[in-house]
PDB file of C-alpha atoms and ligand atoms in Angstrom:
ATOM      1  CA  MET A  29      64.848-105.141 107.409  1.00  0.00           C
ATOM      2  CA  SER A  30      68.406-105.241 106.491  1.00  0.00           C
ATOM      3  CA  GLY A  31      70.278-101.953 107.661  1.00  0.00           C
ATOM      4  CA  LEU A  32      70.162-100.508 104.066  1.00  0.00           C
ATOM      5  CA  GLU A  33      66.335-100.704 104.016  1.00  0.00           C
ATOM      6  CA  GLU A  34      66.517 -99.350 107.283  1.00  0.00           C
ATOM      7  CA  ALA A  35      68.657 -96.704 105.910  1.00  0.00           C
ATOM      8  CA  ARG A  36      66.676 -95.643 102.954  1.00  0.00           C
ATOM      9  CA  GLY A  37      62.724 -95.025 105.239  1.00  0.00           C
ATOM     10  CA  LEU A  38      65.052 -93.076 106.887  1.00  0.00           C
ATOM     11  CA  VAL A  39      65.784 -90.728 103.630  1.00  0.00           C
ATOM     12  CA  ALA A  40      62.316 -91.137 102.210  1.00  0.00           C
ATOM     13  CA  ARG A  41      61.097 -90.156 105.750  1.00  0.00           C
ATOM     14  CA  ALA A  42      63.396 -87.202 105.941  1.00  0.00           C
ATOM     15  CA  GLU A  43      62.812 -83.642 105.280  1.00  0.00           C
ATOM     16  CA  ARG A  44      66.183 -82.106 106.876  1.00  0.00           C
ATOM     17  CA  ILE A  45      69.139 -83.979 105.892  1.00  0.00           C
ATOM     18  CA  ALA A  46      72.290 -83.147 106.889  1.00  0.00           C
ATOM     19  CA  VAL A  47      75.111 -85.180 105.268  1.00  0.00           C
ATOM     20  CA  LEU A  48      78.911 -84.956 106.965  1.00  0.00           C
ATOM     21  CA  THR A  49      81.511 -86.533 104.499  1.00  0.00           C
ATOM     22  CA  GLY A  50      85.480 -87.305 105.370  1.00  0.00           C
ATOM     23  CA  ALA A  51      88.520 -88.509 103.431  1.00  0.00           C
ATOM     24  CA  GLY A  52      86.549 -91.995 102.765  1.00  0.00           C
ATOM     25  CA  VAL A  53      84.711 -90.239 100.576  1.00  0.00           C
ATOM     26  CA  SER A  54      86.791 -89.486  98.148  1.00  0.00           C
ATOM     27  CA  ALA A  55      89.282 -92.873  98.553  1.00  0.00           C
ATOM     28  CA  GLU A  56      87.680 -94.471  95.980  1.00  0.00           C
ATOM     29  CA  SER A  57      88.947 -90.999  93.751  1.00  0.00           C
ATOM     30  CA  GLY A  58      92.237 -91.978  94.101  1.00  0.00           C
ATOM     31  CA  ILE A  59      92.973 -89.783  96.872  1.00  0.00           C
ATOM     32  CA  PRO A  60      94.639 -91.237 100.207  1.00  0.00           C
ATOM     33  CA  THR A  61      92.519 -90.710 103.679  1.00  0.00           C
ATOM     34  CA  PHE A  62      95.007 -89.478 106.141  1.00  0.00           C
ATOM     35  CA  ARG A  63      94.679 -92.926 108.856  1.00  0.00           C
ATOM     36  CA  GLY A  64      95.285 -96.294 107.945  1.00  0.00           C
ATOM     37  CA  PRO A  65      96.598 -97.756 105.867  1.00  0.00           C
ATOM     38  CA  GLY A  66      99.047 -95.488 102.896  1.00  0.00           C
ATOM     39  CA  GLY A  67      97.824 -92.238 105.117  1.00  0.00           C
ATOM     40  CA  LEU A  68     101.146 -91.699 105.443  1.00  0.00           C
ATOM     41  CA  TRP A  69     103.057 -89.586 102.944  1.00  0.00           C
ATOM     42  CA  ARG A  70     107.078 -90.197 103.286  1.00  0.00           C
ATOM     43  CA  ASN A  71     107.005 -91.618 106.839  1.00  0.00           C
ATOM     44  CA  PHE A  72     104.990 -88.438 107.893  1.00  0.00           C
ATOM     45  CA  ARG A  73     101.923 -88.534 109.294  1.00  0.00           C
ATOM     46  CA  PRO A  74      99.532 -85.770 109.006  1.00  0.00           C
ATOM     47  CA  GLU A  75      99.588 -84.298 112.387  1.00  0.00           C
ATOM     48  CA  GLU A  76     103.485 -83.527 112.009  1.00  0.00           C
ATOM     49  CA  LEU A  77     102.581 -81.603 108.445  1.00  0.00           C
ATOM     50  CA  ALA A  78      99.482 -80.230 109.153  1.00  0.00           C
ATOM     51  CA  THR A  79     100.510 -77.693 111.916  1.00  0.00           C
ATOM     52  CA  PRO A  80     101.171 -73.749 111.900  1.00  0.00           C
ATOM     53  CA  GLU A  81     104.341 -74.986 113.571  1.00  0.00           C
ATOM     54  CA  ALA A  82     105.705 -77.297 110.837  1.00  0.00           C
ATOM     55  CA  PHE A  83     105.190 -74.674 108.725  1.00  0.00           C
ATOM     56  CA  ARG A  84     106.840 -72.012 110.102  1.00  0.00           C
ATOM     57  CA  ALA A  85     109.784 -74.583 110.834  1.00  0.00           C
ATOM     58  CA  ASP A  86     110.079 -76.216 107.090  1.00  0.00           C
ATOM     59  CA  PRO A  87     107.442 -74.517 104.821  1.00  0.00           C
ATOM     60  CA  ARG A  88     109.023 -75.709 102.090  1.00  0.00           C
ATOM     61  CA  LEU A  89     108.661 -79.393 103.109  1.00  0.00           C
ATOM     62  CA  VAL A  90     105.073 -79.064 104.314  1.00  0.00           C
ATOM     63  CA  TRP A  91     104.339 -76.962 100.831  1.00  0.00           C
ATOM     64  CA  GLU A  92     106.169 -80.341  98.900  1.00  0.00           C
ATOM     65  CA  TRP A  93     103.481 -82.579 100.695  1.00  0.00           C
ATOM     66  CA  TYR A  94     100.373 -80.246  99.650  1.00  0.00           C
ATOM     67  CA  ASP A  95     102.250 -79.880  96.346  1.00  0.00           C
ATOM     68  CA  TRP A  96     101.842 -83.595  95.984  1.00  0.00           C
ATOM     69  CA  ARG A  97      98.172 -83.741  97.209  1.00  0.00           C
ATOM     70  CA  ARG A  98      96.857 -81.416  94.602  1.00  0.00           C
ATOM     71  CA  GLY A  99      98.360 -83.346  92.105  1.00  0.00           C
ATOM     72  CA  LEU A 100      96.914 -85.928  92.862  1.00  0.00           C
ATOM     73  CA  VAL A 101      93.100 -84.812  93.122  1.00  0.00           C
ATOM     74  CA  ALA A 102      93.879 -82.611  90.350  1.00  0.00           C
ATOM     75  CA  ALA A 103      94.598 -86.594  88.454  1.00  0.00           C
ATOM     76  CA  ALA A 104      90.722 -87.290  90.481  1.00  0.00           C
ATOM     77  CA  ARG A 105      87.428 -87.586  89.311  1.00  0.00           C
ATOM     78  CA  PRO A 106      84.139 -87.677  91.692  1.00  0.00           C
ATOM     79  CA  ASN A 107      83.084 -90.830  91.881  1.00  0.00           C
ATOM     80  CA  PRO A 108      79.892 -92.441  92.595  1.00  0.00           C
ATOM     81  CA  ALA A 109      79.790 -91.509  96.403  1.00  0.00           C
ATOM     82  CA  HIS A 110      80.024 -87.693  95.507  1.00  0.00           C
ATOM     83  CA  GLU A 111      77.917 -88.193  92.484  1.00  0.00           C
ATOM     84  CA  ALA A 112      74.948 -90.062  95.136  1.00  0.00           C
ATOM     85  CA  LEU A 113      75.075 -87.228  97.211  1.00  0.00           C
ATOM     86  CA  ALA A 114      74.910 -84.120  94.533  1.00  0.00           C
ATOM     87  CA  ARG A 115      72.157 -85.843  93.421  1.00  0.00           C
ATOM     88  CA  LEU A 116      70.320 -85.573  96.206  1.00  0.00           C
ATOM     89  CA  GLU A 117      70.942 -82.598  96.342  1.00  0.00           C
ATOM     90  CA  ALA A 118      69.713 -81.375  93.913  1.00  0.00           C
ATOM     91  CA  ARG A 119      66.115 -83.269  94.423  1.00  0.00           C
ATOM     92  CA  ARG A 120      66.118 -82.077  98.032  1.00  0.00           C
ATOM     93  CA  PRO A 121      67.298 -78.610  98.620  1.00  0.00           C
ATOM     94  CA  SER A 122      67.065 -78.280 102.030  1.00  0.00           C
ATOM     95  CA  THR A 123      69.694 -81.274 102.646  1.00  0.00           C
ATOM     96  CA  VAL A 124      73.327 -79.482 103.573  1.00  0.00           C
ATOM     97  CA  LEU A 125      76.698 -81.267 102.558  1.00  0.00           C
ATOM     98  CA  VAL A 126      79.203 -80.819 105.542  1.00  0.00           C
ATOM     99  CA  THR A 127      82.493 -82.040 104.350  1.00  0.00           C
ATOM    100  CA  GLN A 128      86.031 -82.324 106.136  1.00  0.00           C
ATOM    101  CA  ASN A 129      87.543 -82.771 102.845  1.00  0.00           C
ATOM    102  CA  VAL A 130      90.010 -79.940 101.471  1.00  0.00           C
ATOM    103  CA  ASP A 131      89.615 -81.411  97.691  1.00  0.00           C
ATOM    104  CA  GLY A 132      87.049 -80.024  96.331  1.00  0.00           C
ATOM    105  CA  LEU A 133      85.056 -83.360  94.489  1.00  0.00           C
ATOM    106  CA  HIS A 134      81.594 -82.281  96.128  1.00  0.00           C
ATOM    107  CA  GLU A 135      82.131 -79.129  93.761  1.00  0.00           C
ATOM    108  CA  ALA A 136      83.128 -81.005  90.844  1.00  0.00           C
ATOM    109  CA  ALA A 137      80.246 -83.106  91.567  1.00  0.00           C
ATOM    110  CA  GLY A 138      78.299 -80.359  91.224  1.00  0.00           C
ATOM    111  CA  SER A 139      77.300 -79.998  95.214  1.00  0.00           C
ATOM    112  CA  ARG A 140      77.826 -76.122  97.187  1.00  0.00           C
ATOM    113  CA  ALA A 141      79.507 -78.813 100.266  1.00  0.00           C
ATOM    114  CA  VAL A 142      79.887 -76.710 103.238  1.00  0.00           C
ATOM    115  CA  GLU A 143      83.699 -76.830 103.207  1.00  0.00           C
ATOM    116  CA  LEU A 144      84.837 -76.909 107.036  1.00  0.00           C
ATOM    117  CA  HIS A 145      88.942 -77.482 106.859  1.00  0.00           C
ATOM    118  CA  GLY A 146      88.956 -75.076 103.589  1.00  0.00           C
ATOM    119  CA  SER A 147      89.873 -75.234 100.084  1.00  0.00           C
ATOM    120  CA  LEU A 148      93.352 -77.253  98.647  1.00  0.00           C
ATOM    121  CA  TRP A 149      92.314 -74.671  95.898  1.00  0.00           C
ATOM    122  CA  ARG A 150      93.039 -71.722  97.476  1.00  0.00           C
ATOM    123  CA  LEU A 151      96.076 -69.982  98.587  1.00  0.00           C
ATOM    124  CA  ARG A 152      96.762 -67.585 102.038  1.00  0.00           C
ATOM    125  CA  CYS A 153      99.190 -65.283 102.983  1.00  0.00           C
ATOM    126  CA  ALA A 154     100.831 -65.936 106.426  1.00  0.00           C
ATOM    127  CA  GLY A 155     101.620 -62.174 106.224  1.00  0.00           C
ATOM    128  CA  CYS A 156      99.176 -60.206 104.864  1.00  0.00           C
ATOM    129  CA  GLY A 157      96.039 -62.930 105.374  1.00  0.00           C
ATOM    130  CA  ASP A 158      95.203 -62.229 101.562  1.00  0.00           C
ATOM    131  CA  VAL A 159      93.700 -65.155  99.888  1.00  0.00           C
ATOM    132  CA  GLY A 160      93.168 -66.164  96.268  1.00  0.00           C
ATOM    133  CA  PRO A 161      92.611 -68.805  93.807  1.00  0.00           C
ATOM    134  CA  ASP A 162      95.156 -71.037  92.574  1.00  0.00           C
ATOM    135  CA  ARG A 163      94.781 -74.398  90.810  1.00  0.00           C
ATOM    136  CA  THR A 164      98.694 -74.727  89.378  1.00  0.00           C
ATOM    137  CA  VAL A 165      99.858 -78.158  89.677  1.00  0.00           C
ATOM    138  CA  PRO A 166     102.961 -78.434  90.704  1.00  0.00           C
ATOM    139  CA  LEU A 167     104.047 -75.064  92.110  1.00  0.00           C
ATOM    140  CA  ARG A 168     106.690 -73.389  91.737  1.00  0.00           C
ATOM    141  CA  PRO A 169     109.072 -72.151  93.337  1.00  0.00           C
ATOM    142  CA  LEU A 170     107.689 -74.086  96.446  1.00  0.00           C
ATOM    143  CA  PRO A 171     107.029 -72.750  99.153  1.00  0.00           C
ATOM    144  CA  PRO A 172     105.247 -69.836  96.661  1.00  0.00           C
ATOM    145  CA  ARG A 173     105.327 -66.123  97.790  1.00  0.00           C
ATOM    146  CA  CYS A 174     102.500 -63.081  98.092  1.00  0.00           C
ATOM    147  CA  ALA A 175     102.769 -59.541  96.568  1.00  0.00           C
ATOM    148  CA  CYS A 176     103.623 -58.194  99.861  1.00  0.00           C
ATOM    149  CA  GLY A 177     106.923 -61.192 100.140  1.00  0.00           C
ATOM    150  CA  GLY A 178     105.217 -62.977 102.710  1.00  0.00           C
ATOM    151  CA  LEU A 179     104.523 -66.882 102.311  1.00  0.00           C
ATOM    152  CA  ARG A 180     101.821 -68.224 100.767  1.00  0.00           C
ATOM    153  CA  ARG A 181     100.152 -71.517 102.708  1.00  0.00           C
ATOM    154  CA  PRO A 182      96.885 -73.392 101.470  1.00  0.00           C
ATOM    155  CA  ASP A 183      93.669 -71.689 102.831  1.00  0.00           C
ATOM    156  CA  VAL A 184      92.706 -74.941 104.499  1.00  0.00           C
ATOM    157  CA  VAL A 185      92.408 -75.561 108.774  1.00  0.00           C
ATOM    158  CA  TRP A 186      95.666 -77.038 110.627  1.00  0.00           C
ATOM    159  CA  PHE A 187      95.325 -78.512 113.925  1.00  0.00           C
ATOM    160  CA  GLY A 188      95.617 -75.814 116.581  1.00  0.00           C
ATOM    161  CA  GLU A 189      93.542 -73.508 114.121  1.00  0.00           C
ATOM    162  CA  ALA A 190      90.085 -72.176 114.518  1.00  0.00           C
ATOM    163  CA  LEU A 191      87.242 -73.472 111.876  1.00  0.00           C
ATOM    164  CA  PRO A 192      86.190 -70.774 109.693  1.00  0.00           C
ATOM    165  CA  GLU A 193      83.267 -69.258 111.698  1.00  0.00           C
ATOM    166  CA  ALA A 194      80.810 -68.922 108.552  1.00  0.00           C
ATOM    167  CA  GLU A 195      81.703 -72.380 107.954  1.00  0.00           C
ATOM    168  CA  LEU A 196      81.307 -74.142 111.786  1.00  0.00           C
ATOM    169  CA  GLY A 197      78.262 -71.868 111.830  1.00  0.00           C
ATOM    170  CA  ARG A 198      76.383 -73.560 109.279  1.00  0.00           C
ATOM    171  CA  ALA A 199      77.520 -77.227 110.139  1.00  0.00           C
ATOM    172  CA  LEU A 200      75.911 -76.168 113.412  1.00  0.00           C
ATOM    173  CA  ASP A 201      72.655 -74.734 112.194  1.00  0.00           C
ATOM    174  CA  ALA A 202      72.586 -77.785 110.085  1.00  0.00           C
ATOM    175  CA  ALA A 203      73.284 -80.570 112.340  1.00  0.00           C
ATOM    176  CA  ARG A 204      70.668 -78.674 114.970  1.00  0.00           C
ATOM    177  CA  ALA A 205      68.097 -78.060 112.182  1.00  0.00           C
ATOM    178  CA  CYS A 206      68.266 -81.980 110.703  1.00  0.00           C
ATOM    179  CA  ASP A 207      66.242 -84.788 110.962  1.00  0.00           C
ATOM    180  CA  LEU A 208      68.236 -87.129 109.210  1.00  0.00           C
ATOM    181  CA  MET A 209      71.634 -87.352 109.625  1.00  0.00           C
ATOM    182  CA  ILE A 210      74.136 -89.398 107.205  1.00  0.00           C
ATOM    183  CA  VAL A 211      78.132 -89.076 108.596  1.00  0.00           C
ATOM    184  CA  ALA A 212      80.066 -91.076 105.686  1.00  0.00           C
ATOM    185  CA  GLY A 213      84.030 -91.748 105.252  1.00  0.00           C
ATOM    186  CA  THR A 214      85.399 -90.316 108.580  1.00  0.00           C
ATOM    187  CA  SER A 215      86.515 -91.625 111.681  1.00  0.00           C
ATOM    188  CA  GLY A 216      84.950 -88.945 114.063  1.00  0.00           C
ATOM    189  CA  LEU A 217      88.834 -88.062 115.314  1.00  0.00           C
ATOM    190  CA  VAL A 218      88.852 -84.620 114.674  1.00  0.00           C
ATOM    191  CA  GLN A 219      86.870 -82.286 116.302  1.00  0.00           C
ATOM    192  CA  PRO A 220      84.877 -79.893 116.292  1.00  0.00           C
ATOM    193  CA  ALA A 221      83.601 -81.871 113.524  1.00  0.00           C
ATOM    194  CA  ALA A 222      83.441 -84.974 114.688  1.00  0.00           C
ATOM    195  CA  SER A 223      81.149 -83.789 117.665  1.00  0.00           C
ATOM    196  CA  LEU A 224      77.914 -82.424 114.740  1.00  0.00           C
ATOM    197  CA  ALA A 225      76.727 -86.066 114.616  1.00  0.00           C
ATOM    198  CA  GLY A 226      76.953 -86.859 118.111  1.00  0.00           C
ATOM    199  CA  ALA A 227      74.848 -83.462 118.595  1.00  0.00           C
ATOM    200  CA  ALA A 228      72.306 -84.353 116.764  1.00  0.00           C
ATOM    201  CA  ALA A 229      72.478 -87.875 117.867  1.00  0.00           C
ATOM    202  CA  ALA A 230      71.339 -86.529 121.498  1.00  0.00           C
ATOM    203  CA  ARG A 231      68.600 -84.928 120.076  1.00  0.00           C
ATOM    204  CA  GLY A 232      67.317 -87.914 118.719  1.00  0.00           C
ATOM    205  CA  VAL A 233      68.271 -87.792 115.089  1.00  0.00           C
ATOM    206  CA  PRO A 234      68.387 -90.706 113.725  1.00  0.00           C
ATOM    207  CA  VAL A 235      72.287 -91.158 112.152  1.00  0.00           C
ATOM    208  CA  VAL A 236      72.825 -93.141 109.347  1.00  0.00           C
ATOM    209  CA  GLU A 237      77.203 -94.089 109.841  1.00  0.00           C
ATOM    210  CA  VAL A 238      78.532 -95.039 106.504  1.00  0.00           C
ATOM    211  CA  ASN A 239      82.299 -96.785 106.757  1.00  0.00           C
ATOM    212  CA  LEU A 240      84.609 -99.876 105.674  1.00  0.00           C
ATOM    213  CA  GLU A 241      84.956-100.030 110.114  1.00  0.00           C
ATOM    214  CA  GLU A 242      83.601 -99.547 113.410  1.00  0.00           C
ATOM    215  CA  THR A 243      84.340 -95.623 114.423  1.00  0.00           C
ATOM    216  CA  PRO A 244      84.503 -94.599 118.131  1.00  0.00           C
ATOM    217  CA  GLY A 245      81.196 -92.929 117.976  1.00  0.00           C
ATOM    218  CA  SER A 246      79.046 -95.990 116.001  1.00  0.00           C
ATOM    219  CA  ALA A 247      77.551 -97.397 119.046  1.00  0.00           C
ATOM    220  CA  GLY A 248      75.416 -94.024 119.605  1.00  0.00           C
ATOM    221  CA  PHE A 249      74.152 -94.304 115.541  1.00  0.00           C
ATOM    222  CA  ALA A 250      71.104 -95.371 114.617  1.00  0.00           C
ATOM    223  CA  VAL A 251      72.311 -97.315 111.343  1.00  0.00           C
ATOM    224  CA  ARG A 252      75.990 -98.999 110.016  1.00  0.00           C
ATOM    225  CA  LEU A 253      76.141 -99.709 107.042  1.00  0.00           C
ATOM    226  CA  ARG A 254      79.395-100.863 106.489  1.00  0.00           C
ATOM    227  CA  GLY A 255      81.131-101.254 103.616  1.00  0.00           C
ATOM    228  CA  ARG A 256      82.236 -98.241 100.597  1.00  0.00           C
ATOM    229  CA  ALA A 257      80.529 -95.058 100.709  1.00  0.00           C
ATOM    230  CA  GLY A 258      80.947 -95.217  96.718  1.00  0.00           C
ATOM    231  CA  GLU A 259      78.670 -98.740  96.685  1.00  0.00           C
ATOM    232  CA  ILE A 260      76.767 -97.738  99.722  1.00  0.00           C
ATOM    233  CA  LEU A 261      75.548 -94.140  98.598  1.00  0.00           C
ATOM    234  CA  PRO A 262      73.924 -94.657  95.551  1.00  0.00           C
ATOM    235  CA  GLN A 263      72.286 -97.635  97.134  1.00  0.00           C
ATOM    236  CA  LEU A 264      70.526 -95.444  99.963  1.00  0.00           C
ATOM    237  CA  LEU A 265      69.925 -92.501  98.011  1.00  0.00           C
ATOM    238  CA  GLY A 266      68.701 -94.225  94.840  1.00  0.00           C
TER     239      GLY A 266
HETATM  240  P1  LIG B 324      90.448 -90.045 108.310  1.00  0.00           P
HETATM  241  O1  LIG B 324      91.894 -90.881 107.684  1.00  0.00           O
HETATM  242  O2  LIG B 324      90.949 -89.750 109.977  1.00  0.00           O
HETATM  243  O3  LIG B 324      89.670 -91.419 108.316  1.00  0.00           O
HETATM  244  C1  LIG B 324      89.304 -91.597 107.077  1.00  0.00           C
HETATM  245  C2  LIG B 324      87.800 -93.005 107.236  1.00  0.00           C
HETATM  246  O4  LIG B 324      87.451 -93.324 106.158  1.00  0.00           O
HETATM  247  C3  LIG B 324      88.178 -94.022 107.941  1.00  0.00           C
HETATM  248  O5  LIG B 324      86.797 -94.319 109.070  1.00  0.00           O
HETATM  249  C4  LIG B 324      87.739 -94.940 107.337  1.00  0.00           C
HETATM  250  O6  LIG B 324      87.645 -96.137 107.469  1.00  0.00           O
HETATM  251  C5  LIG B 324      87.011 -94.492 106.414  1.00  0.00           C
HETATM  252  N1  LIG B 324      87.241 -95.222 104.645  1.00  0.00           N
HETATM  253  C6  LIG B 324      88.148 -95.285 103.896  1.00  0.00           C
HETATM  254  N2  LIG B 324      88.019 -95.450 102.877  1.00  0.00           N
HETATM  255  C7  LIG B 324      86.189 -95.559 102.587  1.00  0.00           C
HETATM  256  C8  LIG B 324      85.327 -96.337 102.109  1.00  0.00           C
HETATM  257  N3  LIG B 324      85.871 -96.219  99.939  1.00  0.00           N
HETATM  258  N4  LIG B 324      83.744 -96.050 101.974  1.00  0.00           N
HETATM  259  C9  LIG B 324      83.964 -95.813 103.036  1.00  0.00           C
HETATM  260  N5  LIG B 324      84.275 -95.170 104.458  1.00  0.00           N
HETATM  261  C10 LIG B 324      86.109 -95.127 103.712  1.00  0.00           C
HETATM  262  O7  LIG B 324      89.595 -88.797 107.320  1.00  0.00           O
HETATM  263  P2  LIG B 324      88.841 -88.006 108.203  1.00  0.00           P
HETATM  264  O8  LIG B 324      87.517 -88.402 109.269  1.00  0.00           O
HETATM  265  O9  LIG B 324      88.682 -87.281 106.789  1.00  0.00           O
HETATM  266  O10 LIG B 324      91.727 -82.427 109.045  1.00  0.00           O
HETATM  267  O11 LIG B 324      90.000 -87.221 108.680  1.00  0.00           O
HETATM  268  C11 LIG B 324      89.408 -85.880 109.667  1.00  0.00           C
HETATM  269  C12 LIG B 324      90.496 -84.783 109.481  1.00  0.00           C
HETATM  270  O12 LIG B 324      91.763 -85.014 110.133  1.00  0.00           O
HETATM  271  C13 LIG B 324      90.727 -84.538 108.034  1.00  0.00           C
HETATM  272  O13 LIG B 324      89.884 -83.354 106.917  1.00  0.00           O
HETATM  273  C14 LIG B 324      91.850 -83.598 107.826  1.00  0.00           C
HETATM  274  C15 LIG B 324      92.691 -84.653 108.932  1.00  0.00           C
HETATM  275  O14 LIG B 324      93.663 -84.305 109.527  1.00  0.00           O
HETATM  276  C16 LIG B 324      92.688 -81.514 108.526  1.00  0.00           C
HETATM  277  O15 LIG B 324      93.540 -81.547 108.139  1.00  0.00           O
HETATM  278  C17 LIG B 324      92.332 -80.486 110.079  1.00  0.00           C
END
């Protein structure tokens, strides 16, 4: 039996599926991943830009990167990976889709994803904390300011910051309650998201990994499907 057939059997028998997605799921929509080829912007690593320290030191530089990413995403459409997951959710309402992506492409495909790392499409005032939607592309002037005079920042989670409590709680609940977990397009290097699949696997729950390559967690996963998420997920989920 091939890995794909085995994984399809697991999906057919599962009652509560949890899915964790990462940047690889949006790669086929033309959004660069964080790590690997094409993951750099003007020779900066995401770790150098996605931090509160970087924003304090040079808010304009950090905003230029986010403004560039907002422009890319605004021009992008969900791909067959997002669509297959949205169909799964519609067919099986007990499915919980958790994403590390901040691009909103799961929602655009019709999913109600738990956004663990926030959203590019909300701004938060670093001064008064006010949060609101903003889809303006490009944003000018950079950095944008709040009515209170404070600097607005993307409402995303940066390195060294805590994840939003409600979303993290929903993700942990899903990892504890699922009887199958699918992990797609994530390097599994960023905590605590990366620990969700490990926690499910430690309970004896099968984990199906969809990725171009091996990841640090691969060895603990029941089925490893190598290839593009936009090709494999539609075959896996029907
Ligand atoms: P990464 O860029 O670390 O990893 C992307 C993963 O997707 C890699 O394992 C690739 O092999 C895989 N991949 C690429 N293209 C693919 C495709 N077409 N089909 C399937 N797999 C593919 O992205 P994440 O794991 O999402 O956090 O990164 C996690 C977090 O690190 C991000 O949410 C972000 C980043 O810093 C914050 O900003 C807090």
